Every structure is written in C-alpha cells, then in structure tokens.
mmCIF file of C-alpha atoms in Angstrom:
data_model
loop_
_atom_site.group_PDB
_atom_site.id
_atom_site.type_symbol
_atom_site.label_atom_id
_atom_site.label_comp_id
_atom_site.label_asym_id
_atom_site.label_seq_id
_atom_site.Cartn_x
_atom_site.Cartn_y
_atom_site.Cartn_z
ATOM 1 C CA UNK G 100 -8.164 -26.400 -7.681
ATOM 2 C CA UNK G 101 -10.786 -28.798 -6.515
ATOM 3 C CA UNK G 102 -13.746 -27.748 -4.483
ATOM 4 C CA UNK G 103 -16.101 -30.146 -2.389
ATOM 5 C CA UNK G 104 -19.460 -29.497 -0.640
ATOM 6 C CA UNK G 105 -19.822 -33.018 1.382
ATOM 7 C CA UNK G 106 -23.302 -32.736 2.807
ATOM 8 C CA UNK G 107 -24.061 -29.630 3.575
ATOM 9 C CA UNK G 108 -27.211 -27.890 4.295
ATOM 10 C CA UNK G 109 -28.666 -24.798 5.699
ATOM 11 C CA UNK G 110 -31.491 -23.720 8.096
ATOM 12 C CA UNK G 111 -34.154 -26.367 10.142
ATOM 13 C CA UNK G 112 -34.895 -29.113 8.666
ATOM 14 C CA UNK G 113 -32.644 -27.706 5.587
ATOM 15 C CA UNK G 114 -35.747 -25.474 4.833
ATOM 16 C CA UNK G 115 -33.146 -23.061 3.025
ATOM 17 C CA UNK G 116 -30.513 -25.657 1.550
ATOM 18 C CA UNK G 117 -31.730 -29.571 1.765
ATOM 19 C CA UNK G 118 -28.573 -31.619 2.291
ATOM 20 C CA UNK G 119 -26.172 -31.138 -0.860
ATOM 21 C CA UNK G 120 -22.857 -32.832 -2.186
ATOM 22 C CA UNK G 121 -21.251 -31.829 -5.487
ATOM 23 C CA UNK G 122 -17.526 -30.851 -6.676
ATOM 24 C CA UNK G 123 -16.394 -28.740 -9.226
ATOM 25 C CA UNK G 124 -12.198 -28.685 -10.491
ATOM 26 C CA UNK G 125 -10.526 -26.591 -12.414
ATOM 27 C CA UNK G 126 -10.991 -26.776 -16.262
ATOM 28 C CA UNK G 127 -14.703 -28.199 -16.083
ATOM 29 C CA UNK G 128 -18.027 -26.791 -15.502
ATOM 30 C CA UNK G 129 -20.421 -28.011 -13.729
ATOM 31 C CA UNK G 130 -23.814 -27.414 -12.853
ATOM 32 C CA UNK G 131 -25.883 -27.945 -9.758
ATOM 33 C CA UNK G 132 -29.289 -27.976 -9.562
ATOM 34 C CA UNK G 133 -31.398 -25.381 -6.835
ATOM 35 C CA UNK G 134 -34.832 -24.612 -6.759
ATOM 36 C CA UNK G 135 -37.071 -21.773 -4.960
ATOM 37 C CA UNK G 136 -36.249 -18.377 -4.701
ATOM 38 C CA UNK G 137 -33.495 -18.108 -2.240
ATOM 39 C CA UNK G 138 -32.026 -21.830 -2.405
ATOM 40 C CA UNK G 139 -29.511 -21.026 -5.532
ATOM 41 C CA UNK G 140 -28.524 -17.619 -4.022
ATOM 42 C CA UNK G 141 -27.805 -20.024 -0.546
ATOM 43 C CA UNK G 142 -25.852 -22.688 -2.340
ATOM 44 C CA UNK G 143 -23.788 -19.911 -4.243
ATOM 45 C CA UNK G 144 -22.879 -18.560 -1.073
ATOM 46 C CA UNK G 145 -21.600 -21.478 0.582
ATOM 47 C CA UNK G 146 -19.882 -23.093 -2.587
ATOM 48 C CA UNK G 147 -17.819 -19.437 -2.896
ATOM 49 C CA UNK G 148 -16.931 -19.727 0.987
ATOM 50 C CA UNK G 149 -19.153 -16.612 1.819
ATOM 51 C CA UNK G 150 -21.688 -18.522 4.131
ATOM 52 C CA UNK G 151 -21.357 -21.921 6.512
ATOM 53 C CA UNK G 152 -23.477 -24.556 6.532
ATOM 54 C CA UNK G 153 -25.529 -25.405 9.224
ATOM 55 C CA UNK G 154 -24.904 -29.006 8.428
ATOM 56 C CA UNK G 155 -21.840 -30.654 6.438
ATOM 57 C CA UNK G 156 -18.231 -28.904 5.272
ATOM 58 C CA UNK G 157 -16.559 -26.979 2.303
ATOM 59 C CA UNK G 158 -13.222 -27.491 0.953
ATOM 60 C CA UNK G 159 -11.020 -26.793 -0.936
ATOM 61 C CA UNK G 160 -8.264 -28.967 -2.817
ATOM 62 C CA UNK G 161 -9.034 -31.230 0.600
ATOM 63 C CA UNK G 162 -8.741 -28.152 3.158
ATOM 64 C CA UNK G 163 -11.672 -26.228 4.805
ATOM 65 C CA UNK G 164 -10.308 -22.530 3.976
ATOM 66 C CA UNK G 165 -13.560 -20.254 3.698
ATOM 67 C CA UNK G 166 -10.442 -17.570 3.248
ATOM 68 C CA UNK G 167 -9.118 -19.225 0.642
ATOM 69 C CA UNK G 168 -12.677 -20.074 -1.273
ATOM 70 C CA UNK G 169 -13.346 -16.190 -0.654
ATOM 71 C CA UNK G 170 -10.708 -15.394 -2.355
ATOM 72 C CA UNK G 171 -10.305 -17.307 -5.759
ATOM 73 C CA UNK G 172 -13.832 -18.219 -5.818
ATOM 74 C CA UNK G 173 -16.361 -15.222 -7.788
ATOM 75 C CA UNK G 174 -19.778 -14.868 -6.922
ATOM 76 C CA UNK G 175 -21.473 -14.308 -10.097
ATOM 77 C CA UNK G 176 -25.713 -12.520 -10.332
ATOM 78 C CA UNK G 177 -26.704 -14.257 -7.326
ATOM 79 C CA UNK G 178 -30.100 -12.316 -6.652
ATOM 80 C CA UNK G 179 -30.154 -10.257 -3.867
ATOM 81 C CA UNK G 180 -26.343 -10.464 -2.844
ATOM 82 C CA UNK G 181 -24.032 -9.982 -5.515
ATOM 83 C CA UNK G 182 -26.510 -9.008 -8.824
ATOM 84 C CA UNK G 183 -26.562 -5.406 -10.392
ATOM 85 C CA UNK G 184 -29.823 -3.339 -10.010
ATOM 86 C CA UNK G 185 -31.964 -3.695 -13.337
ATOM 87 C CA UNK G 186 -31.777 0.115 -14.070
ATOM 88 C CA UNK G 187 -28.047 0.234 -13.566
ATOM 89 C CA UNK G 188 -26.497 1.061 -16.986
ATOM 90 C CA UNK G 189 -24.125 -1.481 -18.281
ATOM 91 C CA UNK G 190 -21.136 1.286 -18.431
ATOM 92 C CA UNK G 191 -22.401 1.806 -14.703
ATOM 93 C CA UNK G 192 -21.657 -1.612 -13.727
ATOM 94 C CA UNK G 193 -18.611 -2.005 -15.797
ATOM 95 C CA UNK G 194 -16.896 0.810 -14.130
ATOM 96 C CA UNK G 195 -18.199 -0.067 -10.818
ATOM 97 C CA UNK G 196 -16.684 -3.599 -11.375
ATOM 98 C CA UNK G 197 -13.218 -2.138 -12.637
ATOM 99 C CA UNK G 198 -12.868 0.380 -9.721
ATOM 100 C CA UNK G 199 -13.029 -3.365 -7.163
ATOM 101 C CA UNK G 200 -10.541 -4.928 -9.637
ATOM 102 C CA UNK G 201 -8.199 -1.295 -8.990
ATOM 103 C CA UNK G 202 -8.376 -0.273 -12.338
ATOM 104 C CA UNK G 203 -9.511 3.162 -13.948
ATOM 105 C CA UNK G 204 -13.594 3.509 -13.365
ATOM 106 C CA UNK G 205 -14.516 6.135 -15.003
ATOM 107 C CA UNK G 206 -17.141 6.269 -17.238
ATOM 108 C CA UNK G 207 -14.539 6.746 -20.337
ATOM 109 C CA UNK G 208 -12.585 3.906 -18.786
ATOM 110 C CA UNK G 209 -15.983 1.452 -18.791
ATOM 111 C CA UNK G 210 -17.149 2.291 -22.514
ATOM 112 C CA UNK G 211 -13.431 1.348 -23.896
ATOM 113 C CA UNK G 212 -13.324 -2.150 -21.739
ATOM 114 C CA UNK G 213 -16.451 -2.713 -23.599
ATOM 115 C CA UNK G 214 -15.267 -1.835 -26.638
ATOM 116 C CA UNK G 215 -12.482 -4.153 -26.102
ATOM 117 C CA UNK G 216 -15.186 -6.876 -25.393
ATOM 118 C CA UNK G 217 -17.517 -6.288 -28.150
ATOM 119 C CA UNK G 218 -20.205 -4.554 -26.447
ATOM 120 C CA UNK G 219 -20.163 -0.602 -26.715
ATOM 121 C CA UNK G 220 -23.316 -0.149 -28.451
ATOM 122 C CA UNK G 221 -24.507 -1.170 -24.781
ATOM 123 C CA UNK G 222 -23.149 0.972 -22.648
ATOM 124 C CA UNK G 223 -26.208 2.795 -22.198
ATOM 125 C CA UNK G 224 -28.849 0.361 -21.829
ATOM 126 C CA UNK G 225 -29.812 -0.701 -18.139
ATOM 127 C CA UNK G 226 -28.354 -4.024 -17.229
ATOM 128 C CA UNK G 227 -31.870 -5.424 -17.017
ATOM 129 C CA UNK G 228 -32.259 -5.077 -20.691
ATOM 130 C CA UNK G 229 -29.317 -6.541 -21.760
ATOM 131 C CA UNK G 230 -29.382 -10.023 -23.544
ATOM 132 C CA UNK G 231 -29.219 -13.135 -20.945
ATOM 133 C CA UNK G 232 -25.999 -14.625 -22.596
ATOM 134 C CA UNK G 233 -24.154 -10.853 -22.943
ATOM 135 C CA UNK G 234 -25.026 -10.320 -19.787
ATOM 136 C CA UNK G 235 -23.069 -13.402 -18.521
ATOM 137 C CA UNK G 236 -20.773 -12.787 -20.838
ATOM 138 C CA UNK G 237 -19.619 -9.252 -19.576
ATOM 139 C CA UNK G 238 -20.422 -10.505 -15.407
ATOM 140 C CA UNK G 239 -18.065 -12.800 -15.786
ATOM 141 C CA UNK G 240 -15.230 -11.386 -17.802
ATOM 142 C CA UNK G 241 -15.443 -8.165 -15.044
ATOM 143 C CA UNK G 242 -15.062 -11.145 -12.265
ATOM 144 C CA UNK G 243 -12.097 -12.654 -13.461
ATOM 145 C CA UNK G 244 -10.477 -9.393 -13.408
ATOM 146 C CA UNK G 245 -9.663 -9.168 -10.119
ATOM 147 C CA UNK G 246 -6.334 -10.596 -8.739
ATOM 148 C CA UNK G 247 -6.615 -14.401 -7.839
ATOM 149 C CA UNK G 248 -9.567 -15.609 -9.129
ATOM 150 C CA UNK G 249 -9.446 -19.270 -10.530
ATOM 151 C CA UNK G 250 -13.008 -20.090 -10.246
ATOM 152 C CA UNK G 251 -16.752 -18.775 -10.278
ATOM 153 C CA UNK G 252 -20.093 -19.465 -9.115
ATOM 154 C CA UNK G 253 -22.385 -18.197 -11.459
ATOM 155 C CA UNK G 254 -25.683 -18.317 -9.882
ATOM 156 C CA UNK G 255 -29.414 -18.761 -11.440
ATOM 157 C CA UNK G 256 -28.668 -17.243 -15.454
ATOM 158 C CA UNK G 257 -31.738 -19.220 -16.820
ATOM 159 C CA UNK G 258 -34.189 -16.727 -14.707
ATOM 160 C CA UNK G 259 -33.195 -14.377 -17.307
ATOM 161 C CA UNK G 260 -34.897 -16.341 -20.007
ATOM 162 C CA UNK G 261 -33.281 -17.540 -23.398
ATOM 163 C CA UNK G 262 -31.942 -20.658 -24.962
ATOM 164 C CA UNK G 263 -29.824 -22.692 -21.914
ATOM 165 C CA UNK G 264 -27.150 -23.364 -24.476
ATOM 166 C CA UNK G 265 -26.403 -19.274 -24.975
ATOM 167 C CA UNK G 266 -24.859 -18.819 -21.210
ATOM 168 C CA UNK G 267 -23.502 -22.852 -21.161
ATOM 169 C CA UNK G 268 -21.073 -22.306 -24.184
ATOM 170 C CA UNK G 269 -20.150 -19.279 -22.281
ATOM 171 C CA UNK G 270 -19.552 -20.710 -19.359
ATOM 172 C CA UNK G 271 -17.845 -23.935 -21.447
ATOM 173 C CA UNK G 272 -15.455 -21.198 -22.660
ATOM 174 C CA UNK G 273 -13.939 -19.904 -19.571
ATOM 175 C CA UNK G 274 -13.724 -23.735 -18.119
ATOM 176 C CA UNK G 275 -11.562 -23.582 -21.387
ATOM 177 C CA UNK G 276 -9.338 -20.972 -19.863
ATOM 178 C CA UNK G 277 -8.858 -22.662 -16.577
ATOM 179 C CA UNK G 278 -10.946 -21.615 -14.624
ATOM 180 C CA UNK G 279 -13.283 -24.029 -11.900
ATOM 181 C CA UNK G 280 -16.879 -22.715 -13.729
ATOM 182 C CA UNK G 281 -19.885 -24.127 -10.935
ATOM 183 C CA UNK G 282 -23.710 -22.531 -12.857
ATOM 184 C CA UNK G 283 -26.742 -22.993 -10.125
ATOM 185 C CA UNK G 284 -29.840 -23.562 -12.199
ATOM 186 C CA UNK G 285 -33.354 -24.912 -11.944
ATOM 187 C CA UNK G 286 -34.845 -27.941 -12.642
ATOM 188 C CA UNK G 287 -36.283 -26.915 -16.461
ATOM 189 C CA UNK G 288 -33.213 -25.643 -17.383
ATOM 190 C CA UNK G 289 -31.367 -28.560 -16.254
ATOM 191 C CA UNK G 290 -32.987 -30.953 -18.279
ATOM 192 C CA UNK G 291 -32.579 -28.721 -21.284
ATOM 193 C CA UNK G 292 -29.291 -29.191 -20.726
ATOM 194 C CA UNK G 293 -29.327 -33.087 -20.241
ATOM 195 C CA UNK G 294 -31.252 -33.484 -23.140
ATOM 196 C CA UNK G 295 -28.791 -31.150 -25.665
ATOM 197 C CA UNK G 296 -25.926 -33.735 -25.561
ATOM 198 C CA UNK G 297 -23.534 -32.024 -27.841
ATOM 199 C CA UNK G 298 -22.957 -29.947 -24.487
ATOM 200 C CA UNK G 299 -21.967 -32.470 -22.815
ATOM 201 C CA UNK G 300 -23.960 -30.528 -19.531
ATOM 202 C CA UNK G 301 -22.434 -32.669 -16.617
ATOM 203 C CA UNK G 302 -24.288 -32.292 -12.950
ATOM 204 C CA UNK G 303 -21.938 -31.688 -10.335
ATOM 205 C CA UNK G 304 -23.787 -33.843 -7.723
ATOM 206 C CA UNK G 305 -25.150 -36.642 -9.973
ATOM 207 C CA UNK G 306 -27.833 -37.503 -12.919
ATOM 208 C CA UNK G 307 -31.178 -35.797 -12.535
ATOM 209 C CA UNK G 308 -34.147 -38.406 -12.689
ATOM 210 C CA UNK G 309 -35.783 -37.950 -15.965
ATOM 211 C CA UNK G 310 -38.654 -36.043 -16.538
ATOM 212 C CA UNK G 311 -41.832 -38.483 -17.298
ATOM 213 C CA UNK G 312 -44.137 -36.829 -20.146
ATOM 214 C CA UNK G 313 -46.382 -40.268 -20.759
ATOM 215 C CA UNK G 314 -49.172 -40.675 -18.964
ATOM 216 C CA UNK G 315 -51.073 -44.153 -18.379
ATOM 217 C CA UNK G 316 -54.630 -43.965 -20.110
ATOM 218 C CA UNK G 317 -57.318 -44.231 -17.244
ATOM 219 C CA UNK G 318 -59.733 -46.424 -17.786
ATOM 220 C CA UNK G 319 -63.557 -46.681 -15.953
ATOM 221 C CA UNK G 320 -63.848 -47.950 -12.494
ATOM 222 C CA UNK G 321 -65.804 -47.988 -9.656
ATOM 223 C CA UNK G 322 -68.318 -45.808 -11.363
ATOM 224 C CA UNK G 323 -65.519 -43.184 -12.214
ATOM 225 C CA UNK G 324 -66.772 -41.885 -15.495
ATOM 226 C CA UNK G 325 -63.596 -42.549 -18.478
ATOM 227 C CA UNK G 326 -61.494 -39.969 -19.853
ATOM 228 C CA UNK G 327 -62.864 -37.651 -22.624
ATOM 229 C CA UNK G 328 -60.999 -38.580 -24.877
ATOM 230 C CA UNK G 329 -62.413 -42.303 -24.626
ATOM 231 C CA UNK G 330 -65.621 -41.610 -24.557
ATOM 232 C CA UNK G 331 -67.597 -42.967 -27.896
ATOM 233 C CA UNK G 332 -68.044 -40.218 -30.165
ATOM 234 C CA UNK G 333 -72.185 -40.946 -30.852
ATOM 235 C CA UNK G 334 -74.247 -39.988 -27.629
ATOM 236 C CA UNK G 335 -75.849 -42.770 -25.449
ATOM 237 C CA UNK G 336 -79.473 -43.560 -26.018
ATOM 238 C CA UNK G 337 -81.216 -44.504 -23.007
ATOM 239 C CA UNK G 338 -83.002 -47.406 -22.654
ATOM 240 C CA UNK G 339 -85.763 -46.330 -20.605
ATOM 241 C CA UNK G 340 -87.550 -42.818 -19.961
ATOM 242 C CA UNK G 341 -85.797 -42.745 -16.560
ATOM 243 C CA UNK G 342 -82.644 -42.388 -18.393
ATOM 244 C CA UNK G 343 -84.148 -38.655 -19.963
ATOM 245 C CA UNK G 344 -83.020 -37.026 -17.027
ATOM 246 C CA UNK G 345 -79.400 -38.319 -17.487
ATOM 247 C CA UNK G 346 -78.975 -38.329 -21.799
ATOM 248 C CA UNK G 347 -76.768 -35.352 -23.285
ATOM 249 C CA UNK G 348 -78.498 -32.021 -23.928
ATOM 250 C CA UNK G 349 -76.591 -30.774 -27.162
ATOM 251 C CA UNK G 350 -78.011 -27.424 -26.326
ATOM 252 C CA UNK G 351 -79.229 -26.254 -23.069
ATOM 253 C CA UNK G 352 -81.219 -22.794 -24.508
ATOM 254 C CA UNK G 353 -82.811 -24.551 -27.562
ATOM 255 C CA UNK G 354 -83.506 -28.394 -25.430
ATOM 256 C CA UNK G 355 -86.685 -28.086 -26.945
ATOM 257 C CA UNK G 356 -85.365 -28.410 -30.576
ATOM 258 C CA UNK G 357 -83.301 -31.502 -29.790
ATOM 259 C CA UNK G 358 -84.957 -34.715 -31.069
ATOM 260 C CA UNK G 359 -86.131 -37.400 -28.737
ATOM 261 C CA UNK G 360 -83.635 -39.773 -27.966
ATOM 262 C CA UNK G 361 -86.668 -42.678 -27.964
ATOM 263 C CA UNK G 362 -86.794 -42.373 -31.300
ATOM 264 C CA UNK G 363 -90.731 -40.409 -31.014
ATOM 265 C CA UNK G 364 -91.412 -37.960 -33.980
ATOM 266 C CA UNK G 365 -89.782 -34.543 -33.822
ATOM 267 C CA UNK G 366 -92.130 -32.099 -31.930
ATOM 268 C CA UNK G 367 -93.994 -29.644 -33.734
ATOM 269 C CA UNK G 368 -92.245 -26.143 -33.965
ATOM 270 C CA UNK G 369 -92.131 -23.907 -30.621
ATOM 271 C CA UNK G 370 -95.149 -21.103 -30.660
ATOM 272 C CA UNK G 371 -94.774 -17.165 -29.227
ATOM 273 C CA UNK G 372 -95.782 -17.611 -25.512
ATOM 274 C CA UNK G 373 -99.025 -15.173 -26.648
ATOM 275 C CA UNK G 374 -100.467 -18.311 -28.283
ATOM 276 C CA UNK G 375 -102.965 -20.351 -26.021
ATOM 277 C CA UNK G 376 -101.717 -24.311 -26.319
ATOM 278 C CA UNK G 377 -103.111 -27.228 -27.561
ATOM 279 C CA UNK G 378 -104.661 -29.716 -25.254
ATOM 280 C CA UNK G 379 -104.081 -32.243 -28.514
ATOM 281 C CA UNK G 380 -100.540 -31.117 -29.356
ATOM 282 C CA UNK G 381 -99.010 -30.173 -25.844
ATOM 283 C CA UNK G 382 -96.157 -32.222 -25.292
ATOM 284 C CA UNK G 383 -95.692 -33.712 -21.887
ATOM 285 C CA UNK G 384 -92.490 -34.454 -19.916
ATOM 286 C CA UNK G 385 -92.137 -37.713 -18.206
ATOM 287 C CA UNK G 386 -91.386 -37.654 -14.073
ATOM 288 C CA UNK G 387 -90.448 -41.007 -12.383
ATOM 289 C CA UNK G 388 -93.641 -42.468 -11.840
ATOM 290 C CA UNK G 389 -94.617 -41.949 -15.439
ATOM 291 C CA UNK G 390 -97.119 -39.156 -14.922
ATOM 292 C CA UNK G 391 -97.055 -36.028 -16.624
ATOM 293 C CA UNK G 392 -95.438 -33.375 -14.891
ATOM 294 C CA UNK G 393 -98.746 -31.253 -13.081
ATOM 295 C CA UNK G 394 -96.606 -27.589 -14.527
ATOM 296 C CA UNK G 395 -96.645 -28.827 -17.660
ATOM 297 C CA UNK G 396 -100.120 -30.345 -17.920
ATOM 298 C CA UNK G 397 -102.764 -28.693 -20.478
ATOM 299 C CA UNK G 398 -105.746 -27.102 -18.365
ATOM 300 C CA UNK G 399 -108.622 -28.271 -19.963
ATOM 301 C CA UNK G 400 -110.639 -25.415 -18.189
ATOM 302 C CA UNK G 401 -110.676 -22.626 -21.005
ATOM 303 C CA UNK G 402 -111.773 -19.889 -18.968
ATOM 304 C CA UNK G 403 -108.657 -20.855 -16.589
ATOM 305 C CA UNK G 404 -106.924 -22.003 -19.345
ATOM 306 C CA UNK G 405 -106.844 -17.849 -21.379
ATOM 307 C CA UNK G 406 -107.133 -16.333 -18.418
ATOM 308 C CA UNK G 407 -104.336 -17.789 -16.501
ATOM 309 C CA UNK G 408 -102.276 -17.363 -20.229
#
C-alpha cells in the first residue's frame, strides 16, 4: 500500500495546511514535518482520508479512495480529534479501544491485554502520566487491532517530551511488521532525528534545511558600538575632560571612590554630610566650558556657607 498527498493544502492562503507533498508505503516509516498547534492534527486528518483538502489530492496505491484511506489508515493521538483525555486511566482507554476493535471491554478484559503487552503495573495511572514511548507503544498496538488496518498516522508524539529515538524505534518496529507507519512531528524533533543517523529518520516530503548554530562576529560600523564580547577588556581613558561624561563608572553608588581617569591624585576620603567643606579641598566637577559646576562650587560666604549646611 502506497499513499500520496500531491499538493495539498487546507484553508485561505493554506493558513491551516501550507501546500504539502509526501508518500509513505508499506514497510517504511516516514515522517513529515508540521508546525503550530492545529497544522499536524490537519495533515493527520487528510493523510488518514478523514478530511479533504482545499487544494491538491490523496491517494492511495494511485486511486483517490477517502473510503479506502478511512479504512486501513489509523489515526493515532492527534490532539483534539482522536487523543485520550489526560485523566483517562490507561485500563480506561484500553478497554474503550478493545470494545471499537469488538472485543471484550471490560475492565478485567483491559488489565489482561496489558498484561499481555507488558504494562499492568499501569493500568491505573491516567494516560497523561504515562511515559511518552509506552504511551505510543500501547496507542498503537490498540490501533492495529481493529480489522483492516495496514497503516497509521501517528500524529505529534514529541509534544509529550522525551528522547525522539524512544517513540521512532517504536514506530521502526511496526514498519517492521508491515505496516505503512507516517509520525507528524515538529521542526526540533525532526532534526533530532536527522542528526541520530543510526535511525536512519527519512522525511517523507524531502531533506529539512539544516539548522545554522554559527553566527558571523559583528564588527563596528557606522558608529554601532562592537559586540561585548570584543570589547578590550581595560576601560578607555579619555583624552580630554569632555570625554568624563562618557568614561565607564565601575560603580554608580560609590562614583566618588573611583579614581580619576586623567591620571589626578585620588581624592581625599568622603566626609558625613554634618561636616562643613573645605574651600581648599572641595573637589570640583568639570562642565563643557571648563567652569566649575555653580551646585558644586564652595561658598566662600561662611555665614551662608553653615547656615545653608
């Protein structure tokens, strides 16, 4: 069994599903690559024959046979359409799985099929705590139970975490057994897959562009200051006391403790704000035009001078 999506795409502009081709045949998996929240659950639908295309066709083994893709075509998790509820226990969904397939469904039934499978200890725990690659495990042994099935979709297992290469093998195994195995993924766990090669991942519709990690250094340009991490580790000394308003403050609650960048002799140590100043000692700031700034000029008034301090 071979089936084809040959350009299809779904809503305006292909808001929901941008124009897709990819194939996937019996005995291979394959994945295909969807992004967004509802874009994998909309490509699962139309690759299991469950939902046309607004653009493009579907077939199957050459034929378009929505019927016939129904039918031996599973829909696997897809969110929102054909995944179990979180709190669901697994024997919950087991049996609710066996009762579609027409087997026994009761709650007996369920805990010995997952004996049989390896998983009984779980039978109680809600589906949404179950580990990512059991949980594909058991989803898609429960599909392949029902009469006809040759192939599944297996829609978006990476969003429930883990190592990639847990649900792949899985999904290697039953492409192992026959069956046409098609996983929708995102673009992270995609090139997980690409880069494990011993998988021998293979992308239904083509090679994904590889993912760039090096970045160009940027240099200075246009008076764009450098990145940090070329900038010289020792700190600039201006050239001229213009330049004090642009040097680097090491500390901008203790400025006054920082030495002067001209190379001037340290100033002498700060004094409790109850002391009067110095008219000899007060240091002056610099403006522009060289004058001392009139805030921080000494009054040489003394009655001014204490009273005003």
């Amino acid at each position: 069994m071979r089936v084809t999506l040959h350009e299809v795409s779904k809503g305006r502009g292909g808001q929901s599903l941008p124009t897709t081709s990819l194939e996937f045949h019996s005995g291979a998996v394959r994945f295909a690559l969807a992004e967004t929240e509802q874009r994998p659950t909309v490509l699962g639908l139309i690759a299991s024959g469950r939902m046309r295309p607004d653009t493009g066709r579907v077939t199957i083994d050459g034929d378009s046979n929505n019927k016939a893709l129904r039918r031996t075509i599973a829909l696997v998790d897809a969110p929102d359409v054909s995944d179990p509820h979180a709190d669901i226990t697994l024997a919950g969904v087991v049996g609710e799985e066996l009762m579609f397939a027409g087997l026994g469904a009761t709650p007996l039934h369920a805990r010995r099929w997952l004996n049989q499978l390896g998983f009984g200890d779980l039978a109680g725990v809600p589906i949404g705590n179950v580990d990512p690659a059991a949980r594909v495990r058991i989803l898609c042994e429960l599909a392949i139970l029902r009469d006809g099935t040759e192939g599944i979709v297996l829609v978006a297992p990476d969003r429930h975490g883990g190592s990639p290469d847990g649900w792949w093998r899985i999904a290697s195994e039953f492409a192992d057994r026959g069956y046409a195995m098609l996983v929708v993924i995102g673009g992270s766990a995609a090139v997980a897959l690409e880069r494990m090669h011993e998988l021998e991942a293979i992308n239904a519709s083509g090679p994904i562009p590889p993912l760039v990690l090096d970045h160009a250094p940027r240099s200075s340009n246009d008076g764009v200051e450098a990145d940090r991490d070329e900038t010289p580790d020792t700190d600039p000394v201006p050239e001229n006391p213009d330049d004090l308003a642009t040097a680097p403050r090491v500390d901008d609650e203790h400025a006054e403790d920082t030495p002067d960048p001209l190379g001037s002799p340290p100033e002498p140590e700060p004094r409790s704000s109850s002391e009067p100043p110095d008219p000899d000692t007060e240091p002056r700031s610099l403006s522009e035009d060289g004058e001392a700034d009139r805030d921080e000029t000494p009054d040489t008034d003394p009655e001014k001078n204490g009273g005003a301090r």
